[in-house]
C-alpha cells in the first residue's frame, strides 16, 4: 500500500471540511503531503541582539519575558496584549491582538525565540504579533509551506510530521545506490525527513539537492523516453534532394546557418529510418521561413503535401504571401486555411487538400480541425512553436501517416533547458543573422521623455520609415478593456502629435479580416504608424519599419520584449527600440538595461532565467511540461548533472527495464501522468 493511495483524511485532525483546503493546494493523499515540500524555511538560529535590531527587517530575537502580560480592550471589541522581553543588550516590546492565550503561552521569566518585523518608535523596539517558540524546544530551522485561506503553517507542519511518521522504516529508493554515490546524493528517507524538518542548514541543503536532482532526472528520462518512442515509427522516404535547386531561385544567398539547417532537414528526410522530428531554433529575423520553404519544396517534389501552421491569422497570411512569391515560377499549388475564412471558402480549400490538388497548405490551427483531411501529408511544420501546446503540435502530425515534423521557434532558450523542453526533438540552432543587419539601438526612458521620443518617431517617418507603438497594457480583465485602451491611446496620438500622419490600430479584439486589412496597409506603407497591443509580437515582417516604442516596458518579460523588438531592424535601415517605463525598481532597471546592452536572444534568455527564474518561459505551462514539485531550471549545475545521469542510465538500460529501476520508472510515470503528455 502506497501513501499515495491513502486519502489525506487519514491524518488526525483532517476531516472532510479541512481536506477541501488541502486539496486546494494539490494535496489529496498522505503521499502528496510528504511531497509537498516547504517553500522556504525560517532559521531560528540567526538571532540578533536587541540593541542591534534593524527597523523594518524581519529578525529573530532570543529573549526572556521581562514583564507580565497586560491585556486591554480596544475598539471593536478587540483585545491587545502587551509585554516586554529582554536580552543582555536591551528591551523589546511585543504586541498581540485578539489572542487570549498569550498570557498562558508566554510565561514570565522564561526564554523564547521571537521572529517578526521590527519597528522603532519613541518607546523603543517593537514587534507586532511575532511568531515564537520556547527556546529550549526550538528546532533551528522550521519549514514554511504554501498556504491557502483557512490553513495556517502550524496545521501544515502537523500534517507533514504525521505523514512522515507513516513512511515505512525501510524505503525503497528509486535512485540506485551507485548513482547516489557517484553524485553524492543522500538516500530518500533522509531526504524526505530533512526537507521538511532539517536538523540543520547543511541537512536541509543536502535533502533538497537530492530531491531536485531526482526530479530533474525523472523529467529528463521521461522526455528522452518519448523521443526514443517516436523513433519507432516508420518513415516516409524522400530520396531525391530538391532543396538545392530551390535555393538557387531565392532572391538571396542563404547564410551558412540556414544552409546547415536545410541540410539537417533533408538528411533527416532522406536517410533516417524514422520520420524527421526536428526543432529549428533561431533568433527573430534569422530567416527560418526560407529554410521552411526549401523543406516544403523538397516534400512536394518527392510527391507529398506539406502543411505549415502559424499561431495567428496575421502570421499565416504573411507566410502565405511570402510563399506565393517564392514559389511563383514553380507551378506548386499553395493554399491558405484560417478560421476567419467563410464557410464556403474553407470548404473549397479543404476539398483541394483532400483530393490532393493543394501542394502546400498554410494556416492556423484550423489545419488541425477534424474536417481537414490531407491526401498525402509528408511534412508538418509548426511556426513559433512556443505558442502551441505539445498536443497541438502532435495534432498536425496526426494528419498523416507519421509525416516528418519540423517545428520553428524564435524563443531563445538556454541550451541546457532546451534539451529538456525539446527532449523529444532533434535541435538545429540558426546562430547567424543575414548579412547587413545592424544592431537595433535600444533606449530605456521615463515617460517624461515620451514627447521627445514621439518627436524622434516623427522624424523617422518624415524620412519615409514606419513605426510600431505598443500600447500601455491594461490591467487584468483584458477583453473589451484592451480594445478600449488601444482605441483611446491611438486616438490621443492621432489627434495630437501624429495628426498629420496615417495611424492604424491593431488589437486582439478585432475581427481577423480587419486585422488583415490593417496589416496589409502597414505592409504597403499606407499606414505609417501602427499602434497595437502585443498582437504584433509574433513574426510580422515589415522591413521599412525602423522604430518600435513600447509603453509599460516593465510589465513584459525580457523574452517578450526581445520578440517585440525583433519586428524592427529587418531591412537595411538603422532601427531603434524605445522602452518607456516609470517603474524605476531595481529589477526593472536591470532588466531593461540588458535590452539596451545586447541584441543576442540567447544572452537575453539566460539573463531572464537568472533574474526571474524560469517563470517567463513556463508561464501558463506553455511547453506542456509536467508541474515540478521542487526543482526549477535555474539550477543549471544540477540540471547538467541530471542530464548526464539520464544518458548513462538509458545507455545501461535503454527502456529502464532493469529491475533496479522499477521504482524510478513508476515515478516518471506519475510525474508525466499529471501533465497533458501521456506516457505509457
Ligand atoms: P524569422 O527567422 O524571424 O522567421 P524570417 O524568415 O521572417 O525570419 O526572415 C526575416 C527577413 O530576412 C525576411 O525578410 C527574409 O526575406 C530575409 N532573409 C532571410 N534569409 C535571408 C538571407 N540569407 N539573406 C538576406 N535576407 C534574408
Ligand atoms: Mg518567422
Coordinates of N, CA, C and O in Angstrom, one line a residue, residues 63-128:
X63 N 15.0 36.0 23.7 CA 14.8 36.9 24.9 C 14.0 36.3 26.0 O 13.3 35.3 25.8
X64 N 14.1 36.8 27.2 CA 13.4 36.4 28.4 C 12.2 37.3 28.5 O 12.3 38.5 28.3
X65 N 11.0 36.7 28.9 CA 9.9 37.6 29.2 C 10.2 38.4 30.5 O 10.4 37.8 31.5
X66 N 10.2 39.7 30.4 CA 10.6 40.6 31.4 C 9.5 41.3 32.2 O 9.7 41.9 33.2
X67 N 8.3 41.2 31.7 CA 7.1 41.8 32.4 C 6.0 40.8 32.3 O 5.9 40.0 31.4
X68 N 5.0 40.9 33.2 CA 3.8 40.2 33.0 C 3.0 40.7 31.7 O 3.3 41.8 31.3
X69 N 2.2 39.8 31.2 CA 1.4 40.3 30.0 C 0.2 41.1 30.5 O -0.5 40.8 31.4
X70 N 0.1 42.3 29.9 CA -1.1 43.2 30.3 C -2.0 43.2 29.1 O -1.6 43.5 28.0
X71 N -3.3 42.9 29.3 CA -4.2 42.9 28.3 C -5.2 44.0 28.4 O -5.8 44.2 29.5
X72 N -5.5 44.8 27.4 CA -6.5 45.8 27.4 C -7.5 45.7 26.3 O -7.2 45.0 25.3
X73 N -8.7 46.2 26.5 CA -9.7 46.2 25.4 C -9.5 47.4 24.5 O -9.2 48.5 25.0
X74 N -9.6 47.2 23.3 CA -9.6 48.3 22.3 C -10.9 48.3 21.5 O -11.7 47.5 21.7
X75 N -11.0 49.3 20.6 CA -12.2 49.4 19.9 C -12.6 48.2 19.1 O -11.8 47.3 18.8
X76 N -13.9 48.1 18.8 CA -14.4 46.9 18.0 C -14.4 45.6 18.8 O -14.4 44.6 18.2
X77 N -14.4 45.7 20.1 CA -14.5 44.5 21.0 C -13.2 43.7 20.9 O -13.2 42.5 21.2
X78 N -12.1 44.3 20.4 CA -10.9 43.5 20.3 C -10.0 43.7 21.6 O -10.3 44.6 22.4
X79 N -9.0 42.8 21.7 CA -8.1 43.0 22.8 C -6.7 43.2 22.3 O -6.3 42.7 21.2
X80 N -5.9 43.8 23.2 CA -4.5 44.0 22.8 C -3.6 43.5 24.0 O -3.9 44.0 25.1
X81 N -2.7 42.6 23.8 CA -1.8 42.2 24.8 C -0.4 42.7 24.6 O 0.1 42.8 23.5
X82 N 0.1 43.2 25.7 CA 1.5 43.8 25.6 C 2.4 43.2 26.6 O 2.0 42.9 27.8
X83 N 3.7 43.1 26.3 CA 4.7 42.7 27.2 C 6.0 43.1 26.7 O 6.2 43.5 25.6
X84 N 7.1 43.0 27.6 CA 8.4 43.2 27.1 C 9.3 42.0 27.3 O 9.0 41.2 28.3
X85 N 10.2 41.9 26.4 CA 11.2 40.8 26.7 C 12.6 41.5 26.6 O 12.8 42.6 26.1
X86 N 13.6 40.8 27.2 CA 14.9 41.4 27.2 C 16.0 40.4 26.9 O 15.8 39.2 27.1
X87 N 17.1 40.8 26.4 CA 18.3 40.0 26.4 C 19.4 40.9 27.1 O 19.1 41.9 27.6
X88 N 20.7 40.5 26.9 CA 21.7 41.2 27.6 C 21.9 42.6 27.1 O 22.4 43.5 27.8
X89 N 21.3 42.9 25.9 CA 21.6 44.2 25.3 C 20.5 45.2 25.4 O 20.7 46.4 25.2
X90 N 19.3 44.7 25.7 CA 18.2 45.7 25.8 C 16.8 45.1 25.9 O 16.7 43.9 26.1
X91 N 15.8 46.0 25.7 CA 14.4 45.5 25.8 C 13.7 45.6 24.5 O 14.0 46.5 23.6
X92 N 12.7 44.7 24.3 CA 11.9 44.7 23.1 C 10.4 44.6 23.5 O 10.1 43.8 24.3
X93 N 9.6 45.5 23.0 CA 8.1 45.4 23.3 C 7.4 44.5 22.3 O 7.7 44.6 21.1
X94 N 6.5 43.7 22.8 CA 5.7 42.8 21.9 C 4.2 43.2 22.1 O 3.8 43.5 23.2
X95 N 3.5 43.2 21.0 CA 2.1 43.4 20.9 C 1.4 42.3 20.2 O 1.9 41.9 19.1
X96 N 0.3 41.8 20.8 CA -0.5 40.8 20.1 C -2.0 41.3 20.1 O -2.4 41.8 21.1
X97 N -2.7 41.0 19.1 CA -4.1 41.4 19.0 C -5.0 40.1 19.1 O -4.7 39.1 18.5
X98 N -6.1 40.3 19.9 CA -7.1 39.2 19.9 C -6.5 37.8 20.2 O -6.9 36.9 19.5
X99 N -5.6 37.7 21.1 CA -5.1 36.4 21.4 C -5.1 36.2 22.9 O -4.2 36.6 23.6
X100 N -6.2 35.5 23.4 CA -6.4 35.5 24.8 C -5.5 34.4 25.5 O -5.4 34.3 26.7
X101 N -4.8 33.7 24.6 CA -3.9 32.7 25.2 C -2.5 33.1 25.5 O -1.7 32.4 26.1
X102 N -2.2 34.4 25.1 CA -0.8 34.8 25.2 C -0.3 34.7 26.6 O 0.9 34.2 26.8
X103 N -1.1 35.1 27.6 CA -0.5 35.1 28.9 C -0.2 33.7 29.4 O 0.7 33.6 30.3
X104 N -0.9 32.7 28.9 CA -0.5 31.4 29.3 C 0.6 30.8 28.5 O 1.3 29.9 28.9
X105 N 0.8 31.4 27.3 CA 1.8 30.8 26.4 C 3.2 31.4 26.7 O 4.2 30.7 26.5
X106 N 3.2 32.7 27.0 CA 4.5 33.3 27.3 C 4.6 33.6 28.8 O 4.0 34.5 29.3
X107 N 5.4 32.8 29.4 CA 5.5 32.9 30.9 C 6.6 33.7 31.3 O 7.7 33.7 30.8
X108 N 6.3 34.5 32.3 CA 7.3 35.5 32.9 C 8.6 34.7 33.3 O 8.5 33.7 34.0
X109 N 9.7 35.3 32.9 CA 11.0 34.7 33.3 C 11.5 33.7 32.4 O 12.7 33.3 32.5
X110 N 10.7 33.2 31.5 CA 11.2 32.1 30.6 C 11.7 32.7 29.3 O 11.4 33.8 28.9
X111 N 12.5 31.8 28.6 CA 13.2 32.3 27.4 C 12.5 31.7 26.1 O 12.2 30.5 26.1
X112 N 12.4 32.6 25.1 CA 11.8 32.2 23.9 C 12.5 32.8 22.7 O 13.3 33.7 22.9
X113 N 12.3 32.2 21.5 CA 12.7 32.9 20.3 C 11.5 33.6 19.7 O 10.4 33.1 19.7
X114 N 11.7 34.8 19.2 CA 10.6 35.6 18.6 C 11.1 36.0 17.2 O 12.2 36.4 17.0
X115 N 10.2 35.8 16.3 CA 10.5 36.2 14.9 C 9.4 37.1 14.3 O 8.3 36.8 14.4
X116 N 9.9 38.2 13.8 CA 8.9 39.2 13.2 C 9.6 40.4 12.7 O 10.8 40.6 12.8
X117 N 8.7 41.3 12.1 CA 9.3 42.5 11.6 C 9.4 43.5 12.8 O 8.6 43.7 13.6
X118 N 10.5 44.2 12.8 CA 10.9 45.2 13.9 C 10.5 46.6 13.5 O 10.7 47.0 12.3
X119 N 9.9 47.3 14.4 CA 9.7 48.7 14.2 C 10.3 49.5 15.4 O 10.7 48.8 16.4
X120 N 10.5 50.7 15.2 CA 11.2 51.5 16.3 C 10.5 52.8 16.4 O 10.1 53.5 15.5
X121 N 10.0 53.1 17.7 CA 9.4 54.4 17.9 C 10.0 54.9 19.3 O 10.9 54.4 19.8
X122 N 9.3 56.0 19.8 CA 9.9 56.6 21.0 C 9.9 55.7 22.2 O 10.5 55.9 23.2
X123 N 9.1 54.6 22.1 CA 9.1 53.6 23.3 C 10.1 52.6 23.0 O 10.3 51.7 23.9
X124 N 10.8 52.6 21.9 CA 11.9 51.6 21.7 C 11.5 50.6 20.6 O 10.6 50.9 19.7
X125 N 12.2 49.5 20.6 CA 11.9 48.5 19.5 C 10.6 47.7 19.8 O 10.3 47.5 21.0
X126 N 9.9 47.3 18.7 CA 8.7 46.6 18.9 C 8.5 45.6 17.8 O 8.9 45.8 16.7
X127 N 7.8 44.5 18.2 CA 7.3 43.5 17.1 C 5.9 43.3 17.4 O 5.4 43.2 18.5
X128 N 5.1 43.4 16.3 CA 3.7 43.1 16.4 C 3.4 41.7 15.9 O 3.8 41.2 14.9

